[in-house]
Amino acid sequence: MTYQNYSLAQLQQIDAAHHLHPFTDSKELREAGSRVIAHAQGPYIYDTEGFELLDGMAGLWCVNVGYGRDELAEVAAQQMKELPYYNSFFKCSTPTPILLAKKLAELAPRHINQVFYGSSGSEANDTALRLVRHYWALEGKPEKNRIISRTMAYHGSTVAGTSLGGMAGMHSQLGGAVPNIVHVMMPYAYELKLPGESDHEFGLRAAKAVEDAILEAGADKVAAFIGEPIMGAGGVKIPPESYWPEVQRICRKHDVLLMLDEVITGYGRTGEWFAATTFGIEPDTITTAKALTSGYQPLSALLVGDRIANTLVEKGGEFYHGYTYSGHPVACAVALKNLEIIEREGLVERVKSDTGPYFAKALRERIAPHPLVGEVRSVGLMGAIEIVKEKATRERFSPEGSAAVTVRDHAIAAGLMMRATGDTMILSPPLIWTREIIDMACDRILKALDLAEADLRKA
Ligand SMILES: *Cc1c(COP(=O)(O)O)cnc(C)c1O
C-alpha cells in the first residue's frame, strides 16, 4: 500500500473530510482524529507510527486465527486468478461455496445440514428472519410470524438487524422497525437478579419472560425466538446455566422456532465450534459470520436446520431472496482455509482445555480484586469486566459509560486494545493467545485500572 507517502495528520484530515464511519460521532471524530491501524502480525496491531497494541478484540470479534496468515492471502489470490466471481442464483454454483457448505454441515450440530450465504452477519439475520416467516407460510400458518428477541440484543445494523436487536439508541434512529418483533428481558444476572434470588432461579425467570411473550401473542402467532448465546456487543452477558435449556423447552412446548445468533460465538470462541454445544441446545437456525473467515474476507453463513430446510425442499416454490455475493468464491475459499487452520492448530480444543480456563482464572485472581471491578466473567476467550465506583453496592460512576471509556483509553495507551460498552469492559482476543499473552494483557489491564482509578476518584 502507498499510505507511507502520507503523514498520519494527512490521513486523519482526509479521513475526516471524506469518510463517514460506522457507530461514530462524526463531529467528535473530526475533533479527535481517527486512530489509523496500518498493519498487523500475529496478536499485534500497529498504527501508522509503529505503536504496537495487543489486539484484545480480534479486530471486531473476528480475527480468530490472528493476523499475517500468508496462507489465507495466497488462497484468495489463487481463487481470484481462477474464478474471481460467479453467482449462485438461478441454479448456478461454483466449487468453493459447495465445498464450504459440506464442511459447515460437518462442523455444525447433527441436525443442521444446509447453508445460505451472505457477506455479513446483518445480511444473514435478514435471511434468517425472512426464512422463518417463509417457513411458517409454507406450513400453511402465515400468521405465525412474530419474532421474540431481547433488550440489548445485537443482531446487526441493517433495518431487519436493527429491528431484531434490542438497542434503544439504534431503534430511536430507525423511523419504523420491521413489524411484529417484540423484546423481552435479557438474562443479565449482575444487574437484574433480585435480592435473594439464585443465578439458577434468575435464569428460569428470564426464560419465563419468553414464555409470557408467547402466551401474550398466542403461540399460533409466534414464529421464533432469536438470541445470541452470549450477548456480545451488549456487554458479554453470559446467561446462567438454567437459561438456554429452559428457553428451548418453552420453544418446543409452543412449537416456536429457535434462532441462535452465533456471529461472535461461532467457530471456537467459547471452546466449542458453536455455543449451541456449549449450552446444550439444538437451534433451528444458527447465524454465523465474523470468524468464519477470521475477518480476512466478508462472509456469512446462515446454518439452517433440517426442519426448515426439508420444508423448503418438500413444498417447493422459489424463495425470493439472495445477495449478489451469496457464496462468493473468494470469500468461501478463504473460509475453507481458515477452518483448516483452526482445525490443524487445534484452536477450539486449546480454548476449551487450556487458554479459556487460564483466562478465566487470570480474570478472577488478578482483575476481580481491583477496587474498580464489580464482577468479571468469561466463557472461552470472551470476557467482561464490570467497572464500578463501589464494589459492595455496585454503584456506578456517573455519567453512565464514562468510567469504562477512561479505563479503555488507559488500556490503549498501555498497549492493549479493548472495548467499552456502557460500564462494561470487553475482551474477545484472537484464539491464538497463549498463557504468556494472557498474563501480559492482565498486566496492562491492571495498569489501566490503576490509572483510571486515580483519574476517576479525583474527578
Ligand atoms: C457483529 C454482529 C452482527 C452483525 O454482523 P455484521 O457483519 O456487522 O453485519 C450480528 N449479530 C451479532 C451477534 C454480532 O456480533
Short mmCIF file of C-alpha atoms and ligand atoms in Angstrom, two decimals:
data_model
loop_
_atom_site.label_atom_id
_atom_site.label_comp_id
_atom_site.label_asym_id
_atom_site.label_seq_id
_atom_site.Cartn_x
_atom_site.Cartn_y
_atom_site.Cartn_z
CA MET A 1 0.00 0.00 0.00
CA THR A 2 1.06 3.55 -0.52
CA TYR A 3 -0.10 5.05 2.75
CA GLN A 4 3.56 5.56 3.66
CA ASN A 5 3.51 8.58 1.36
CA TYR A 6 1.07 10.25 3.73
CA SER A 7 1.69 11.55 7.22
CA LEU A 8 -0.69 10.48 9.97
CA ALA A 9 -2.05 14.03 10.13
CA GLN A 10 -2.78 13.95 6.39
CA LEU A 11 -4.54 10.59 6.62
CA GLN A 12 -6.64 11.83 9.53
CA GLN A 13 -7.54 15.00 7.69
CA ILE A 14 -8.60 13.10 4.56
CA ASP A 15 -10.48 10.57 6.69
CA ALA A 16 -12.43 13.31 8.44
CA ALA A 17 -13.18 15.06 5.15
CA HIS A 18 -14.41 12.07 3.15
CA HIS A 19 -15.10 9.01 5.27
CA LEU A 20 -18.26 8.61 7.33
CA HIS A 21 -17.61 5.94 9.98
CA PRO A 22 -19.93 3.31 11.47
CA PHE A 23 -21.08 3.86 15.08
CA THR A 24 -19.14 7.14 15.29
CA ASP A 25 -19.99 10.72 16.22
CA SER A 26 -18.70 12.50 13.10
CA LYS A 27 -18.26 15.77 14.94
CA GLU A 28 -16.18 14.15 17.67
CA LEU A 29 -14.15 12.24 15.08
CA ARG A 30 -13.31 15.45 13.29
CA GLU A 31 -12.07 16.99 16.52
CA ALA A 32 -10.12 13.96 17.77
CA GLY A 33 -8.86 12.41 14.52
CA SER A 34 -9.11 8.69 13.86
CA ARG A 35 -6.74 6.02 15.14
CA VAL A 36 -5.23 4.63 11.96
CA ILE A 37 -4.17 0.98 12.17
CA ALA A 38 -1.77 0.30 9.33
CA HIS A 39 -0.51 -3.26 9.67
CA ALA A 40 -0.72 -6.30 11.93
CA GLN A 41 1.07 -9.52 12.73
CA GLY A 42 0.04 -12.45 14.93
CA PRO A 43 -1.73 -11.00 18.01
CA TYR A 44 -0.46 -7.42 17.42
CA ILE A 45 -1.81 -4.42 15.54
CA TYR A 46 0.32 -1.37 14.66
CA ASP A 47 -0.67 2.21 13.90
CA THR A 48 0.97 4.33 11.22
CA GLU A 49 3.58 5.48 13.73
CA GLY A 50 4.54 1.90 14.55
CA PHE A 51 2.93 1.89 18.03
CA GLU A 52 2.24 -1.77 18.94
CA LEU A 53 -1.01 -2.88 20.58
CA LEU A 54 -2.12 -6.31 21.69
CA ASP A 55 -5.47 -6.76 19.96
CA GLY A 56 -7.82 -7.76 22.76
CA MET A 57 -10.84 -7.59 20.43
CA ALA A 58 -9.60 -9.71 17.47
CA GLY A 59 -10.43 -6.80 15.19
CA LEU A 60 -14.15 -6.70 15.88
CA TRP A 61 -14.64 -10.20 17.36
CA CYS A 62 -13.47 -11.81 14.14
CA VAL A 63 -9.72 -12.35 13.61
CA ASN A 64 -9.69 -15.70 15.42
CA VAL A 65 -6.54 -17.08 13.75
CA GLY A 66 -4.64 -13.82 14.26
CA TYR A 67 -3.03 -11.58 11.68
CA GLY A 68 -0.46 -12.21 8.98
CA ARG A 69 -1.65 -15.61 7.74
CA ASP A 70 0.00 -15.82 4.32
CA GLU A 71 -1.96 -18.99 3.52
CA LEU A 72 -5.20 -17.02 3.52
CA ALA A 73 -3.76 -14.34 1.23
CA GLU A 74 -2.43 -16.99 -1.11
CA VAL A 75 -5.65 -18.98 -1.37
CA ALA A 76 -7.53 -15.73 -2.09
CA ALA A 77 -5.07 -14.73 -4.82
CA GLN A 78 -5.25 -18.19 -6.38
CA GLN A 79 -9.06 -18.17 -6.38
CA MET A 80 -9.16 -14.67 -7.87
CA LYS A 81 -6.99 -15.81 -10.74
CA GLU A 82 -9.05 -18.96 -11.35
CA LEU A 83 -12.55 -17.54 -10.85
CA PRO A 84 -12.90 -14.21 -9.06
CA TYR A 85 -16.66 -14.24 -9.14
CA TYR A 86 -19.65 -16.08 -10.36
CA ASN A 87 -23.15 -16.02 -8.89
CA SER A 88 -25.12 -18.76 -7.19
CA PHE A 89 -28.55 -17.60 -8.39
CA PHE A 90 -30.82 -19.43 -10.83
CA LYS A 91 -29.38 -22.93 -10.32
CA CYS A 92 -25.73 -21.86 -10.80
CA SER A 93 -22.94 -22.67 -8.39
CA THR A 94 -19.16 -22.55 -8.04
CA PRO A 95 -16.88 -25.07 -6.33
CA THR A 96 -15.78 -23.26 -3.15
CA PRO A 97 -19.24 -22.49 -1.66
CA ILE A 98 -20.21 -26.09 -2.41
CA LEU A 99 -17.24 -27.49 -0.53
CA LEU A 100 -17.60 -24.97 2.29
CA ALA A 101 -21.27 -25.93 2.74
CA LYS A 102 -20.23 -29.55 3.15
CA LYS A 103 -17.57 -28.58 5.68
CA LEU A 104 -20.02 -26.43 7.66
CA ALA A 105 -22.57 -29.25 7.70
CA GLU A 106 -19.88 -31.50 9.20
CA LEU A 107 -18.91 -28.98 11.89
CA ALA A 108 -22.45 -27.91 12.80
CA PRO A 109 -24.70 -29.82 15.20
CA ARG A 110 -26.01 -33.00 13.59
CA HIS A 111 -29.49 -31.75 12.69
CA ILE A 112 -28.06 -28.85 10.66
CA ASN A 113 -27.05 -29.65 7.09
CA GLN A 114 -27.81 -26.64 4.88
CA VAL A 115 -26.23 -23.23 4.44
CA PHE A 116 -27.38 -19.87 2.99
CA TYR A 117 -24.57 -17.40 2.31
CA GLY A 118 -24.30 -13.63 2.62
CA SER A 119 -21.50 -11.18 3.20
CA SER A 120 -22.24 -10.04 6.75
CA GLY A 121 -23.91 -11.03 9.98
CA SER A 122 -26.60 -8.43 9.38
CA GLU A 123 -27.43 -9.92 6.00
CA ALA A 124 -27.53 -13.40 7.47
CA ASN A 125 -30.04 -12.25 10.09
CA ASP A 126 -32.16 -10.65 7.36
CA THR A 127 -32.12 -14.03 5.65
CA ALA A 128 -32.99 -15.80 8.92
CA LEU A 129 -35.94 -13.51 9.60
CA ARG A 130 -37.32 -13.94 6.09
CA LEU A 131 -36.65 -17.66 6.12
CA VAL A 132 -38.52 -18.46 9.33
CA ARG A 133 -41.52 -16.42 8.19
CA HIS A 134 -41.39 -18.14 4.81
CA TYR A 135 -41.20 -21.50 6.60
CA TRP A 136 -44.41 -20.89 8.52
CA ALA A 137 -46.13 -19.60 5.40
CA LEU A 138 -45.14 -22.81 3.58
CA GLU A 139 -46.50 -24.76 6.53
CA GLY A 140 -49.85 -23.02 6.00
CA LYS A 141 -49.50 -20.72 9.02
CA PRO A 142 -48.60 -17.30 7.59
CA GLU A 143 -49.98 -15.56 10.67
CA LYS A 144 -47.39 -17.36 12.84
CA ASN A 145 -44.84 -14.62 12.15
CA ARG A 146 -43.96 -12.78 15.35
CA ILE A 147 -40.33 -12.88 16.45
CA ILE A 148 -39.32 -12.58 20.10
CA SER A 149 -35.92 -11.04 20.87
CA ARG A 150 -34.33 -9.37 23.88
CA THR A 151 -33.44 -5.93 25.20
CA MET A 152 -29.80 -5.07 24.43
CA ALA A 153 -29.54 -7.81 21.81
CA TYR A 154 -27.29 -7.01 18.85
CA HIS A 155 -28.28 -8.60 15.56
CA GLY A 156 -26.63 -6.22 13.12
CA SER A 157 -27.26 -2.84 11.61
CA THR A 158 -29.48 -3.29 8.56
CA VAL A 159 -33.16 -2.41 9.06
CA ALA A 160 -34.00 -6.02 9.91
CA GLY A 161 -30.89 -6.44 12.08
CA THR A 162 -31.69 -3.26 14.00
CA SER A 163 -35.34 -4.29 14.38
CA LEU A 164 -34.34 -7.72 15.70
CA GLY A 165 -31.77 -6.14 18.01
CA GLY A 166 -32.77 -4.52 21.25
CA MET A 167 -30.61 -1.40 21.29
CA ALA A 168 -32.73 1.62 22.24
CA GLY A 169 -30.39 4.15 20.61
CA MET A 170 -30.47 2.29 17.31
CA HIS A 171 -34.26 1.98 17.42
CA SER A 172 -34.60 5.69 18.05
CA GLN A 173 -32.98 6.41 14.66
CA LEU A 174 -34.88 3.71 12.75
CA GLY A 175 -38.05 5.61 11.95
CA GLY A 176 -40.15 2.45 11.80
CA ALA A 177 -38.97 -1.04 12.60
CA VAL A 178 -39.81 -4.27 10.79
CA PRO A 179 -43.27 -5.08 12.19
CA ASN A 180 -44.08 -7.79 14.67
CA ILE A 181 -40.84 -8.10 16.59
CA VAL A 182 -41.03 -7.84 20.38
CA HIS A 183 -38.29 -7.69 23.02
CA VAL A 184 -38.21 -9.32 26.44
CA MET A 185 -35.77 -9.02 29.33
CA MET A 186 -32.16 -10.13 28.91
CA PRO A 187 -30.57 -12.76 31.16
CA TYR A 188 -28.16 -10.29 32.80
CA ALA A 189 -27.81 -11.51 36.36
CA TYR A 190 -25.31 -8.86 37.51
CA GLU A 191 -27.86 -6.06 37.24
CA LEU A 192 -31.24 -7.77 37.09
CA LYS A 193 -31.06 -10.52 39.70
CA LEU A 194 -33.38 -9.82 42.64
CA PRO A 195 -32.12 -9.83 46.24
CA GLY A 196 -32.09 -13.41 47.49
CA GLU A 197 -32.60 -14.87 44.00
CA SER A 198 -30.05 -17.51 42.92
CA ASP A 199 -28.46 -17.47 39.46
CA HIS A 200 -30.42 -20.61 38.67
CA GLU A 201 -33.72 -19.00 39.64
CA PHE A 202 -32.87 -15.83 37.77
CA GLY A 203 -32.14 -17.85 34.60
CA LEU A 204 -35.54 -19.52 34.84
CA ARG A 205 -37.26 -16.17 35.42
CA ALA A 206 -35.55 -14.62 32.38
CA ALA A 207 -36.63 -17.64 30.31
CA LYS A 208 -40.18 -17.30 31.61
CA ALA A 209 -40.27 -13.81 30.05
CA VAL A 210 -40.03 -15.61 26.69
CA GLU A 211 -42.98 -17.82 27.57
CA ASP A 212 -45.00 -14.84 28.77
CA ALA A 213 -44.44 -13.13 25.41
CA ILE A 214 -45.53 -16.29 23.58
CA LEU A 215 -48.68 -16.59 25.69
CA GLU A 216 -49.47 -12.92 25.30
CA ALA A 217 -49.43 -13.13 21.50
CA GLY A 218 -50.79 -16.69 21.35
CA ALA A 219 -48.43 -19.46 20.27
CA ASP A 220 -50.16 -19.62 16.87
CA LYS A 221 -48.85 -16.09 16.21
CA VAL A 222 -45.21 -16.62 17.22
CA ALA A 223 -42.70 -17.80 14.62
CA ALA A 224 -39.46 -17.85 16.55
CA PHE A 225 -37.26 -16.67 19.37
CA ILE A 226 -33.87 -15.19 18.47
CA GLY A 227 -30.90 -14.74 20.79
CA GLU A 228 -27.13 -14.54 20.98
CA PRO A 229 -25.98 -17.46 23.17
CA ILE A 230 -23.84 -14.86 24.96
CA MET A 231 -24.83 -11.27 24.27
CA GLY A 232 -21.71 -9.78 22.70
CA ALA A 233 -21.95 -6.10 21.77
CA GLY A 234 -24.47 -5.73 24.59
CA GLY A 235 -21.68 -6.40 27.10
CA VAL A 236 -20.62 -10.07 27.06
CA LYS A 237 -23.64 -11.03 29.12
CA ILE A 238 -23.40 -14.72 29.96
CA PRO A 239 -26.72 -16.28 30.94
CA PRO A 240 -27.00 -18.61 33.94
CA GLU A 241 -26.81 -22.30 33.03
CA SER A 242 -30.52 -22.73 33.58
CA TYR A 243 -31.49 -20.20 30.89
CA TRP A 244 -30.95 -21.80 27.48
CA PRO A 245 -32.30 -25.29 28.20
CA GLU A 246 -35.42 -23.67 29.65
CA VAL A 247 -35.82 -21.34 26.65
CA GLN A 248 -35.51 -24.38 24.39
CA ARG A 249 -38.08 -26.31 26.42
CA ILE A 250 -40.50 -23.39 26.17
CA CYS A 251 -39.97 -23.00 22.42
CA ARG A 252 -40.58 -26.71 21.84
CA LYS A 253 -43.65 -26.73 24.04
CA HIS A 254 -45.24 -23.94 21.99
CA ASP A 255 -43.82 -25.02 18.61
CA VAL A 256 -41.77 -21.83 18.27
CA LEU A 257 -38.53 -21.99 16.27
CA LEU A 258 -35.23 -21.28 18.00
CA MET A 259 -32.81 -18.98 16.15
CA LEU A 260 -29.30 -18.56 17.54
CA ASP A 261 -27.13 -15.64 16.50
CA GLU A 262 -23.61 -17.03 16.75
CA VAL A 263 -21.94 -14.29 14.73
CA ILE A 264 -19.50 -13.84 17.63
CA THR A 265 -19.65 -17.20 19.38
CA GLY A 266 -19.28 -19.36 16.25
CA TYR A 267 -16.02 -21.04 15.21
CA GLY A 268 -14.34 -21.62 18.52
CA ARG A 269 -14.74 -18.53 20.68
CA THR A 270 -16.42 -20.42 23.54
CA GLY A 271 -14.21 -23.51 23.30
CA GLU A 272 -16.66 -25.38 21.05
CA TRP A 273 -17.24 -24.92 17.33
CA PHE A 274 -20.63 -23.45 18.23
CA ALA A 275 -22.02 -22.17 21.51
CA ALA A 276 -25.13 -24.26 20.83
CA THR A 277 -22.92 -27.13 22.01
CA THR A 278 -21.57 -25.11 24.96
CA PHE A 279 -25.14 -24.56 26.18
CA GLY A 280 -26.52 -27.93 25.05
CA ILE A 281 -29.26 -26.69 22.73
CA GLU A 282 -30.45 -27.55 19.22
CA PRO A 283 -31.44 -24.39 17.36
CA ASP A 284 -33.33 -24.34 14.04
CA THR A 285 -31.03 -21.69 12.58
CA ILE A 286 -27.52 -20.52 13.50
CA THR A 287 -26.35 -17.18 12.15
CA THR A 288 -22.57 -17.09 11.60
CA ALA A 289 -20.13 -14.61 10.07
CA LYS A 290 -17.10 -12.84 11.58
CA ALA A 291 -14.67 -15.68 12.48
CA LEU A 292 -15.87 -17.83 9.55
CA THR A 293 -13.06 -16.19 7.57
CA SER A 294 -11.28 -14.71 10.61
CA GLY A 295 -12.26 -11.39 9.02
CA TYR A 296 -9.90 -11.87 6.06
CA GLN A 297 -12.93 -11.71 3.72
CA PRO A 298 -16.53 -10.60 4.31
CA LEU A 299 -18.68 -13.72 4.50
CA SER A 300 -21.67 -15.00 6.45
CA ALA A 301 -23.33 -18.39 6.57
CA LEU A 302 -26.79 -18.94 7.93
CA LEU A 303 -26.83 -22.57 9.06
CA VAL A 304 -30.31 -23.96 8.51
CA GLY A 305 -31.62 -26.96 10.42
CA ASP A 306 -33.31 -29.93 8.78
CA ARG A 307 -36.81 -28.94 9.89
CA ILE A 308 -36.80 -25.69 7.87
CA ALA A 309 -34.63 -26.99 5.02
CA ASN A 310 -36.80 -30.07 4.50
CA THR A 311 -39.92 -27.95 4.23
CA LEU A 312 -38.27 -25.71 1.61
CA VAL A 313 -37.46 -28.79 -0.46
CA GLU A 314 -40.73 -30.65 0.09
CA LYS A 315 -43.09 -27.74 -0.51
CA GLY A 316 -41.01 -26.19 -3.28
CA GLY A 317 -41.55 -22.71 -4.73
CA GLU A 318 -38.93 -20.03 -5.08
CA PHE A 319 -37.56 -18.22 -2.01
CA TYR A 320 -37.38 -14.67 -3.40
CA HIS A 321 -34.22 -13.69 -1.59
CA GLY A 322 -30.47 -13.58 -2.17
CA TYR A 323 -27.42 -11.39 -2.49
CA THR A 324 -25.14 -10.81 -5.47
CA TYR A 325 -22.29 -12.05 -3.30
CA SER A 326 -24.08 -15.04 -1.75
CA GLY A 327 -21.48 -17.82 -1.91
CA HIS A 328 -18.70 -15.54 -3.15
CA PRO A 329 -15.97 -17.90 -4.46
CA VAL A 330 -13.02 -15.95 -2.99
CA ALA A 331 -14.61 -15.48 0.43
CA CYS A 332 -15.58 -19.17 0.54
CA ALA A 333 -12.05 -20.25 -0.44
CA VAL A 334 -10.65 -18.16 2.41
CA ALA A 335 -13.22 -19.60 4.84
CA LEU A 336 -12.24 -23.16 3.90
CA LYS A 337 -8.57 -22.41 4.53
CA ASN A 338 -9.37 -20.54 7.75
CA LEU A 339 -11.34 -23.51 9.11
CA GLU A 340 -8.46 -25.77 8.09
CA ILE A 341 -6.05 -23.61 10.13
CA ILE A 342 -8.37 -23.66 13.16
CA GLU A 343 -8.56 -27.46 12.95
CA ARG A 344 -4.88 -28.05 12.20
CA GLU A 345 -3.75 -25.92 15.13
CA GLY A 346 -6.40 -27.32 17.47
CA LEU A 347 -7.51 -23.81 18.41
CA VAL A 348 -11.01 -24.78 19.56
CA GLU A 349 -9.66 -27.50 21.83
CA ARG A 350 -6.96 -25.18 23.12
CA VAL A 351 -9.54 -22.57 24.13
CA LYS A 352 -11.63 -25.24 25.81
CA SER A 353 -8.99 -27.00 27.85
CA ASP A 354 -6.10 -24.56 28.18
CA THR A 355 -6.37 -20.86 27.37
CA GLY A 356 -10.07 -20.49 28.21
CA PRO A 357 -9.74 -21.81 31.77
CA TYR A 358 -6.45 -19.91 32.19
CA PHE A 359 -8.11 -16.67 31.00
CA ALA A 360 -11.00 -17.20 33.47
CA LYS A 361 -8.57 -17.81 36.33
CA ALA A 362 -6.45 -14.77 35.44
CA LEU A 363 -9.53 -12.53 35.38
CA ARG A 364 -10.78 -13.98 38.66
CA GLU A 365 -7.50 -13.92 40.57
CA ARG A 366 -5.79 -10.84 39.17
CA ILE A 367 -8.51 -8.48 37.88
CA ALA A 368 -11.56 -9.16 40.07
CA PRO A 369 -9.92 -7.98 43.35
CA HIS A 370 -9.24 -4.47 41.94
CA PRO A 371 -11.36 -1.79 43.69
CA LEU A 372 -12.88 -0.59 40.38
CA VAL A 373 -14.08 -4.07 39.42
CA GLY A 374 -17.60 -5.19 40.33
CA GLU A 375 -17.52 -8.53 38.53
CA VAL A 376 -15.51 -10.48 35.96
CA ARG A 377 -16.96 -13.23 33.80
CA SER A 378 -15.89 -15.23 30.77
CA VAL A 379 -16.58 -18.25 28.60
CA GLY A 380 -13.72 -19.47 26.45
CA LEU A 381 -11.90 -16.40 25.16
CA MET A 382 -14.75 -13.97 25.61
CA GLY A 383 -14.75 -11.91 28.79
CA ALA A 384 -16.18 -8.89 30.58
CA ILE A 385 -15.11 -6.65 33.44
CA GLU A 386 -17.76 -4.54 35.20
CA ILE A 387 -16.45 -1.12 36.25
CA VAL A 388 -17.98 0.25 39.47
CA LYS A 389 -17.42 3.06 41.93
CA GLU A 390 -18.35 0.92 44.95
CA LYS A 391 -17.66 -2.79 44.86
CA ALA A 392 -20.11 -3.73 47.61
CA THR A 393 -23.12 -1.67 46.49
CA ARG A 394 -22.35 -1.97 42.74
CA GLU A 395 -22.82 1.78 42.44
CA ARG A 396 -21.53 3.08 39.09
CA PHE A 397 -19.65 6.27 38.27
CA SER A 398 -21.67 8.97 36.56
CA PRO A 399 -22.30 9.81 33.87
CA GLU A 400 -23.00 6.30 32.70
CA GLY A 401 -20.31 4.87 30.47
CA SER A 402 -17.68 7.48 31.31
CA ALA A 403 -15.67 5.23 33.64
CA ALA A 404 -15.27 2.40 31.15
CA VAL A 405 -14.12 4.85 28.47
CA THR A 406 -11.48 6.13 30.90
CA VAL A 407 -10.28 2.57 31.51
CA ARG A 408 -10.28 1.86 27.79
CA ASP A 409 -8.20 4.92 26.95
CA HIS A 410 -5.61 3.95 29.56
CA ALA A 411 -5.60 0.36 28.28
CA ILE A 412 -4.90 1.54 24.74
CA ALA A 413 -2.10 3.79 25.99
CA ALA A 414 -0.72 0.77 27.88
CA GLY A 415 -0.72 -1.27 24.67
CA LEU A 416 -3.97 -3.24 24.85
CA MET A 417 -6.89 -2.67 22.52
CA MET A 418 -10.13 -3.39 24.37
CA ARG A 419 -13.66 -2.10 24.13
CA ALA A 420 -16.10 -0.38 26.48
CA THR A 421 -19.88 -0.94 26.29
CA GLY A 422 -21.76 1.06 28.87
CA ASP A 423 -19.68 0.49 32.00
CA THR A 424 -18.52 -2.94 30.94
CA MET A 425 -15.04 -3.62 29.54
CA ILE A 426 -14.95 -6.32 26.92
CA LEU A 427 -12.30 -8.75 25.71
CA SER A 428 -12.55 -11.10 22.74
CA PRO A 429 -8.98 -11.81 21.63
CA PRO A 430 -7.68 -13.97 18.79
CA LEU A 431 -7.78 -17.67 19.67
CA ILE A 432 -4.00 -17.82 19.19
CA TRP A 433 -3.47 -16.04 22.52
CA THR A 434 -1.16 -18.07 24.77
CA ARG A 435 -0.91 -18.08 28.56
CA GLU A 436 2.01 -15.64 28.29
CA ILE A 437 -0.06 -13.21 26.25
CA ILE A 438 -2.97 -13.51 28.70
CA ASP A 439 -0.53 -12.62 31.50
CA MET A 440 0.72 -9.64 29.50
CA ALA A 441 -2.83 -8.48 28.81
CA CYS A 442 -3.67 -8.68 32.52
CA ASP A 443 -0.60 -6.59 33.39
CA ARG A 444 -1.86 -3.92 31.01
CA ILE A 445 -5.44 -4.10 32.29
CA LEU A 446 -4.22 -3.65 35.88
CA LYS A 447 -2.11 -0.66 34.88
CA ALA A 448 -5.13 0.85 33.09
CA LEU A 449 -7.38 0.21 36.11
CA ASP A 450 -4.90 1.90 38.48
CA LEU A 451 -4.52 4.96 36.28
CA ALA A 452 -8.27 5.15 35.64
CA GLU A 453 -8.98 4.90 39.35
CA ALA A 454 -6.66 7.82 40.06
CA ASP A 455 -8.49 9.89 37.41
CA LEU A 456 -11.99 8.86 38.43
CA ARG A 457 -11.62 9.28 42.18
CA LYS A 458 -10.01 12.70 41.67
CA ALA A 459 -12.83 13.91 39.40
C1 LIG B 1 -21.43 -8.33 14.53
C2 LIG B 1 -22.72 -8.98 14.79
C3 LIG B 1 -23.75 -8.97 13.84
C4 LIG B 1 -23.66 -8.18 12.57
O1 LIG B 1 -22.66 -8.63 11.72
P1 LIG B 1 -22.16 -7.63 10.56
O2 LIG B 1 -21.17 -8.47 9.81
O3 LIG B 1 -21.55 -6.44 11.24
O4 LIG B 1 -23.33 -7.25 9.76
C5 LIG B 1 -24.89 -9.70 14.10
N1 LIG B 1 -25.03 -10.39 15.25
C6 LIG B 1 -24.08 -10.40 16.18
C7 LIG B 1 -24.28 -11.21 17.42
C8 LIG B 1 -22.90 -9.68 16.00
O5 LIG B 1 -21.97 -9.66 16.95
#
